[in-house]
Amino acid sequence: MAAGPYNYSYIFKYIIIGDMGVGKSCLLHQFTEKKFMADCPHTIGVEFGTRIIEVAGQKIKLQIWDTAGQERFRAVTRSYYRGAAGALMVYDITRRTTYNHLSSWLTDARNLTNPNTVIFLIGNKSDLDAQRDVTYDEAKQFAEENGLMFLECSAKTGENVEDAFLDTAKKIYKNIQDGSLDLNAAESGVQHKPSNGPRGANLGGESSGNKDPCSC
Amino acid sequence: METSFANSSKWMTAFTNAIRIVSLSPVFSEQLDEKKNEEERKPLLRRKSSIDDCVLLRKCSTDSELISSYRDRRVIKSNSGSLNDLTEESKPLLLSNSEGIIVYLGDGHCPQCEEIQQDFRHIETAHQDAAEAKRLKLDYDEITPCLKEVTKEWTAMLSFPKDKPIARNILLKAVRDGVPRKLRGDIWQLLVSQNKLQGRSSITDNEIESSWAMNTPYYDLLKELTTHQHSILIDLGRTFPAHPYFSKNLGTGQLALFNILKAYSLLDKEVGYCQGLSFVAGVLLMHMDEEDAFDTFRYLMFNMGFRRQYRPDMMALQSQMYQLSRLLHDMHPDLHEHLEKHQIAPALYAAPWFLTLFASQFPLGFVARVFDLILHEGRDVVLKVAIILLGSHRELIKQCNSLETIVEFLKTTLPEMGIIQMERVFNQTFEMDIARQLHGYEIEFHVLQEELLSRPSKEGDEDNTIDSVERLHQTQAIIKSLKTQNLELLEQLQNANGRIRSLEDELQLVYDSQTKMKNHVRQLELERAALIKLTSEGGRTDLNVSTTITDSPIHNPVSSRIIYESSNLNLNKETNLEKHVQEIVRKKSDVEHPINEIDSSNLPAV
């Protein structure tokens, strides 16, 4: 753990959404722990994970909210969409229905986040190519039509998982740099933590950042 | 032959012993043959050499099945094969046919012995598997370990006729003292049937045809198809994934779980399948067989009202989260503030507590104990346990200083608390009564919800003039503040009512003691008069005094001065008491005054 008040200069808030069983929690686990969780219980409500990454020499803490996939849980998870800088929208390449539901997830994401939220489409389970039910090309086309970033990943092998999370962060960072994302706007999903000050601008969980583990 | 029998298991011995009893008992043999013809109805012992003497047993896979076959007289005679003389001392020999296993007492040769032994080995293995499965299912640490006497009590209660009501306090005491793991499934069913007997199973959801729900046979439901099949299948492997009974892909545990969830989704079309349900059904399956587990599951959902939190709008779940937040605010304001500061709402940690009844995160011993309490007491237990868990870890939670560490603590560290601490949680749960608060907060939640719904959506009609929009906003602001006021007034009313009740009690007490004091004073005055009379008569003898005031509690003439003073004292006390009463009456009217105001000020304008 770094010595300064913060060992990162930004917090980006992400949400992961998509149908049940597409592998949202496994993607998160693969990204934060770098391993595949085979016996992962299903998510009830909302879960949460963090990891510090580096983009253009800046340390950024990703604060990732993993949501339950069943339709009715949206009543509970919707409030976590607010103030997300990045949204990872996941489907399962071996189950077409999960792909067909994307438009409904997208509508939710667009309505409940801000216009600058970076939405990244992930086709998970790319290791199961033999059981593929959705082609790469059609998903790619869907992504382009809707202005989404897109990758096929595997939470099992780890393929492209890192890239999906990092590319989203790069895009958000770029939006900050070119001024299209206003850090002072409410619900930007980004918190700036100047390394010399104790508290950054606005929002997104007042997490005072010190990653000291609880002494309990 | 003999060696192989010598090698056979304990179960095998029990089996053959049972048969020995059966086949050597003339009485039994006669009973057995009740419906058979006269020729066959001869006591076994008298016809030792006949093939008719052997008994054919249904194939039994467990001890209990064997015993119940014996009780139900499903033991029948066979008349095939060739046998030597039967004697009491004979070694058992077995024969099998398509119907089952023939057991007789003899030592002759048997061509099918190999096959039979194999058969037995299978049965034995199946039996061991069943025992192993039961052991696996119940492999957890008990929270309140049961003393032998308590287990005895439970065993006695379990043997009562099913329609015999057991007093609530006896059941409560037994639940408090602990529930033995091995009897837990039976005890849960006992608690359910007792709740039903005592009319504690009020079905609250009118919109469901509850009688249909309660009466459709399980196996009829299993024949149908459910639209939720896919969702259920997805979650099967993700329910207790580390538990040996459920870990095997489409193994016994998963299949039973699938059946229950499928049947339920057909029974309750509104709820269907909701994530979280599989954990609840899973806990039941660990303790009882599939059909009983389904009945208990159905009872929890419909009769105890748990189904409401799984409805598609999840309003009841949100209402519970609101209740938890309010309770936290009332009981542990510092902790509430700490969590608020870090933007941690109950949705973040309590959703799995509510929807899986703690089963997805807590050790099974803890979960089983929660179920004990729920099945005895009802749904409030969940909120009680939640608030006690938070309260008892207040200081540790407050030491966590970020969103991450707090969430991590609540999700991982909290469920790992020690057994003694868990026991303390349950002890507190038994003591707690929050029914009134919960009811109040539920109403509050719905009032707030209505307010939210009455707000127009964000995308207002752009054709509206700014003026009318502004007016709308103003009206809304007024409505909002009125509603808040109403809520506050409601709360005040409740508090005031409580206060009145306690004041009335106090008043009654004071009145009572006043009457007592008055009586006492009267008595003392009489005494005093008698004593004064006595002193004025001066010359009289002590003997006379004692006759005059024998009734008095104090009859020593020497202490008359003291008595005089003390009676004065009592008079003072009486005046004080009267003052006190007046004070209370005044307080009461003070309290009642605002209530009258509240009553008259057109309460909620909802």
Short mmCIF file of C-alpha atoms in Angstrom, two decimals, chain B residues 256-505:
data_model
loop_
_atom_site.label_atom_id
_atom_site.label_comp_id
_atom_site.label_asym_id
_atom_site.label_seq_id
_atom_site.Cartn_x
_atom_site.Cartn_y
_atom_site.Cartn_z
CA ALA B 256 -34.72 -32.30 -5.89
CA LEU B 257 -34.11 -28.57 -5.80
CA PHE B 258 -35.20 -28.24 -9.39
CA ASN B 259 -38.41 -30.14 -8.68
CA ILE B 260 -39.35 -27.97 -5.74
CA LEU B 261 -38.66 -24.70 -7.53
CA LYS B 262 -40.49 -25.87 -10.61
CA ALA B 263 -43.52 -26.99 -8.63
CA TYR B 264 -43.55 -23.71 -6.75
CA SER B 265 -43.35 -21.64 -9.91
CA LEU B 266 -46.44 -23.47 -11.16
CA LEU B 267 -48.24 -22.98 -7.89
CA ASP B 268 -47.50 -19.28 -7.59
CA LYS B 269 -47.76 -17.82 -11.04
CA GLU B 270 -47.21 -14.28 -9.82
CA VAL B 271 -43.88 -14.93 -8.15
CA GLY B 272 -42.84 -17.78 -10.40
CA TYR B 273 -39.14 -18.15 -9.78
CA CYS B 274 -37.08 -15.46 -8.11
CA GLN B 275 -33.39 -15.55 -7.34
CA GLY B 276 -32.93 -16.25 -3.65
CA LEU B 277 -35.73 -18.83 -3.48
CA SER B 278 -33.34 -21.62 -4.36
CA PHE B 279 -31.37 -21.04 -1.16
CA VAL B 280 -34.49 -21.21 0.99
CA ALA B 281 -35.64 -24.41 -0.68
CA GLY B 282 -32.09 -25.76 -0.43
CA VAL B 283 -31.98 -25.32 3.34
CA LEU B 284 -35.27 -27.19 3.68
CA LEU B 285 -34.01 -30.00 1.43
CA MET B 286 -31.00 -30.51 3.67
CA HIS B 287 -33.36 -31.38 6.50
CA MET B 288 -36.21 -33.32 4.97
CA ASP B 289 -37.21 -35.24 1.91
CA GLU B 290 -38.42 -33.55 -1.21
CA GLU B 291 -42.16 -33.62 -0.69
CA ASP B 292 -42.00 -32.50 2.93
CA ALA B 293 -39.56 -29.80 1.94
CA PHE B 294 -42.02 -28.59 -0.64
CA ASP B 295 -44.87 -28.48 1.87
CA THR B 296 -42.76 -26.50 4.29
CA PHE B 297 -41.59 -24.20 1.50
CA ARG B 298 -45.20 -23.59 0.48
CA TYR B 299 -46.05 -22.84 4.10
CA LEU B 300 -43.24 -20.29 4.41
CA MET B 301 -44.24 -18.58 1.20
CA PHE B 302 -48.01 -18.43 1.48
CA ASN B 303 -48.87 -18.75 5.14
CA MET B 304 -45.96 -16.86 6.57
CA GLY B 305 -46.08 -14.31 3.79
CA PHE B 306 -42.52 -14.57 2.52
CA ARG B 307 -43.72 -14.73 -1.05
CA ARG B 308 -44.43 -11.01 -1.03
CA GLN B 309 -40.78 -10.06 -1.10
CA TYR B 310 -40.20 -12.06 -4.29
CA ARG B 311 -42.98 -10.48 -6.32
CA PRO B 312 -41.90 -8.86 -9.59
CA ASP B 313 -42.19 -5.30 -8.21
CA MET B 314 -40.08 -6.25 -5.14
CA MET B 315 -41.97 -3.65 -3.13
CA ALA B 316 -42.06 -5.77 0.01
CA LEU B 317 -38.30 -6.23 -0.20
CA GLN B 318 -37.80 -2.51 -0.50
CA SER B 319 -40.20 -1.95 2.35
CA GLN B 320 -38.13 -4.26 4.54
CA MET B 321 -34.98 -2.42 3.62
CA TYR B 322 -36.67 0.82 4.61
CA GLN B 323 -37.73 -0.77 7.90
CA LEU B 324 -34.18 -1.87 8.58
CA SER B 325 -32.86 1.57 7.86
CA ARG B 326 -35.41 3.16 10.20
CA LEU B 327 -34.71 0.66 12.96
CA LEU B 328 -31.03 1.38 12.60
CA HIS B 329 -31.75 5.07 12.86
CA ASP B 330 -33.78 4.53 16.05
CA MET B 331 -31.61 2.00 17.79
CA HIS B 332 -28.09 2.80 16.61
CA PRO B 333 -28.10 6.37 15.32
CA ASP B 334 -24.29 6.53 15.27
CA LEU B 335 -24.02 3.46 13.08
CA HIS B 336 -26.81 4.71 10.87
CA GLU B 337 -24.94 7.94 10.38
CA HIS B 338 -21.69 6.11 9.66
CA LEU B 339 -23.30 3.98 6.97
CA GLU B 340 -25.12 6.96 5.48
CA LYS B 341 -21.86 8.85 5.31
CA HIS B 342 -20.37 6.12 3.20
CA GLN B 343 -23.57 5.77 1.16
CA ILE B 344 -24.22 2.24 2.25
CA ALA B 345 -27.89 1.44 2.03
CA PRO B 346 -29.46 -1.86 3.11
CA ALA B 347 -29.86 -2.75 -0.60
CA LEU B 348 -26.13 -3.24 -0.65
CA TYR B 349 -25.86 -5.79 2.14
CA ALA B 350 -29.30 -6.81 3.36
CA ALA B 351 -30.90 -7.93 0.09
CA PRO B 352 -29.28 -11.38 0.29
CA TRP B 353 -30.08 -11.57 4.01
CA PHE B 354 -33.77 -11.08 3.30
CA LEU B 355 -34.10 -13.01 0.06
CA THR B 356 -32.16 -16.09 1.13
CA LEU B 357 -32.98 -15.83 4.84
CA PHE B 358 -29.23 -15.46 5.47
CA ALA B 359 -28.50 -18.73 3.67
CA SER B 360 -26.25 -17.38 0.91
CA GLN B 361 -23.63 -15.89 3.22
CA PHE B 362 -23.90 -17.31 6.71
CA PRO B 363 -22.80 -20.72 8.01
CA LEU B 364 -25.52 -23.37 7.91
CA GLY B 365 -25.73 -23.72 11.68
CA PHE B 366 -26.68 -20.05 11.87
CA VAL B 367 -29.14 -20.35 9.01
CA ALA B 368 -30.79 -23.41 10.54
CA ARG B 369 -31.25 -21.49 13.77
CA VAL B 370 -32.85 -18.58 11.88
CA PHE B 371 -35.25 -21.10 10.34
CA ASP B 372 -36.04 -22.53 13.80
CA LEU B 373 -37.08 -19.10 14.97
CA ILE B 374 -38.95 -18.17 11.82
CA LEU B 375 -41.01 -21.34 11.84
CA HIS B 376 -41.92 -20.73 15.44
CA GLU B 377 -42.41 -17.00 15.41
CA GLY B 378 -42.82 -15.71 11.86
CA ARG B 379 -41.37 -13.22 9.46
CA ASP B 380 -40.27 -10.50 11.91
CA VAL B 381 -37.38 -12.72 12.95
CA VAL B 382 -35.48 -11.78 9.80
CA LEU B 383 -35.47 -8.08 10.61
CA LYS B 384 -34.71 -8.73 14.24
CA VAL B 385 -31.68 -10.81 13.38
CA ALA B 386 -30.56 -8.20 10.86
CA ILE B 387 -30.73 -5.31 13.30
CA ILE B 388 -29.10 -7.32 16.10
CA LEU B 389 -26.27 -8.38 13.78
CA LEU B 390 -25.62 -4.77 12.89
CA GLY B 391 -25.98 -3.54 16.45
CA SER B 392 -23.68 -6.14 17.94
CA HIS B 393 -20.96 -5.26 15.42
CA ARG B 394 -21.49 -1.55 15.68
CA GLU B 395 -18.02 -0.63 16.90
CA LEU B 396 -16.24 -2.88 14.41
CA ILE B 397 -18.26 -1.48 11.52
CA LYS B 398 -17.49 2.02 12.66
CA GLN B 399 -13.80 1.23 12.55
CA CYS B 400 -14.09 0.56 8.83
CA ASN B 401 -13.60 3.83 7.10
CA SER B 402 -14.48 3.34 3.48
CA LEU B 403 -17.25 1.95 1.35
CA GLU B 404 -15.07 -1.02 0.37
CA THR B 405 -14.03 -2.02 3.84
CA ILE B 406 -17.51 -1.69 5.29
CA VAL B 407 -19.12 -3.71 2.52
CA GLU B 408 -16.37 -6.30 2.79
CA PHE B 409 -16.87 -6.49 6.54
CA LEU B 410 -20.62 -6.94 6.27
CA LYS B 411 -20.34 -9.50 3.51
CA THR B 412 -17.38 -11.58 4.65
CA THR B 413 -16.23 -10.86 8.20
CA LEU B 414 -19.64 -10.60 9.82
CA PRO B 415 -20.81 -14.09 8.78
CA GLU B 416 -17.57 -15.51 10.16
CA MET B 417 -18.33 -14.50 13.74
CA GLY B 418 -17.85 -17.08 16.47
CA ILE B 419 -20.47 -19.55 17.59
CA ILE B 420 -20.84 -17.95 21.01
CA GLN B 421 -21.48 -14.61 19.40
CA MET B 422 -24.08 -16.19 17.14
CA GLU B 423 -25.79 -17.71 20.12
CA ARG B 424 -25.90 -14.29 21.70
CA VAL B 425 -27.57 -12.92 18.59
CA PHE B 426 -30.34 -15.49 18.89
CA ASN B 427 -30.76 -14.93 22.60
CA GLN B 428 -31.32 -11.27 21.87
CA THR B 429 -33.73 -12.14 19.10
CA PHE B 430 -35.92 -14.02 21.54
CA GLU B 431 -36.05 -10.98 23.80
CA MET B 432 -36.83 -8.42 21.13
CA ASP B 433 -40.26 -7.16 20.20
CA ILE B 434 -40.40 -4.72 17.32
CA ALA B 435 -43.76 -5.60 15.81
CA ARG B 436 -45.20 -2.14 16.45
CA GLN B 437 -42.25 -0.28 14.92
CA LEU B 438 -42.21 -2.56 11.90
CA HIS B 439 -45.86 -1.92 11.30
CA GLY B 440 -45.43 1.83 11.59
CA TYR B 441 -42.46 1.88 9.23
CA GLU B 442 -44.24 -0.23 6.69
CA ILE B 443 -47.05 2.29 6.52
CA GLU B 444 -44.52 5.07 6.33
CA PHE B 445 -42.79 3.38 3.42
CA HIS B 446 -46.00 3.08 1.46
CA VAL B 447 -46.92 6.70 2.09
CA LEU B 448 -43.52 7.78 0.80
CA GLN B 449 -43.84 5.45 -2.16
CA GLU B 450 -47.19 6.92 -3.13
CA GLU B 451 -45.64 10.30 -2.97
CA LEU B 452 -42.90 9.23 -5.36
CA LEU B 453 -45.40 7.75 -7.76
CA SER B 454 -47.55 10.84 -7.74
CA ARG B 455 -44.58 12.82 -8.98
CA PRO B 456 -44.64 13.28 -12.73
CA SER B 457 -41.87 11.64 -14.74
CA LYS B 458 -38.72 13.59 -15.49
CA GLU B 459 -39.60 14.22 -19.10
CA GLY B 460 -42.43 16.69 -18.45
CA ASP B 461 -44.64 17.89 -21.24
CA GLU B 462 -42.68 20.60 -23.00
CA ASP B 463 -45.80 22.39 -24.16
CA ASN B 464 -46.57 23.37 -20.63
CA THR B 465 -45.97 26.97 -19.85
CA ILE B 466 -43.22 27.64 -17.36
CA ASP B 467 -45.86 29.20 -15.19
CA SER B 468 -47.91 26.07 -14.82
CA VAL B 469 -44.80 23.97 -14.37
CA GLU B 470 -43.78 26.23 -11.57
CA ARG B 471 -47.21 26.04 -10.03
CA LEU B 472 -47.06 22.29 -10.27
CA HIS B 473 -43.72 22.29 -8.52
CA GLN B 474 -45.07 24.52 -5.82
CA THR B 475 -48.08 22.32 -5.30
CA GLN B 476 -45.85 19.30 -5.15
CA ALA B 477 -43.61 20.98 -2.66
CA ILE B 478 -46.63 21.79 -0.54
CA ILE B 479 -47.97 18.28 -0.81
CA LYS B 480 -44.59 16.92 0.08
CA SER B 481 -44.20 19.07 3.12
CA LEU B 482 -47.76 18.29 4.18
CA LYS B 483 -47.08 14.61 3.87
CA THR B 484 -43.90 14.92 5.85
CA GLN B 485 -45.83 16.82 8.48
CA ASN B 486 -48.50 14.18 8.48
CA LEU B 487 -45.89 11.52 9.00
CA GLU B 488 -44.36 13.43 11.84
CA LEU B 489 -47.77 13.97 13.37
CA LEU B 490 -48.56 10.29 13.01
CA GLU B 491 -45.37 9.50 14.81
CA GLN B 492 -46.17 12.03 17.52
CA LEU B 493 -49.61 10.56 17.85
CA GLN B 494 -48.15 7.12 18.30
CA ASN B 495 -45.67 8.37 20.86
CA ALA B 496 -48.34 10.31 22.66
CA ASN B 497 -50.65 7.32 22.75
CA GLY B 498 -47.86 5.28 24.24
CA ARG B 499 -47.21 8.00 26.77
CA ILE B 500 -50.89 8.18 27.72
CA ARG B 501 -50.98 4.48 28.26
CA SER B 502 -47.97 4.54 30.53
CA LEU B 503 -49.32 7.59 32.39
CA GLU B 504 -52.64 5.89 32.87
CA ASP B 505 -50.88 2.88 34.29
#
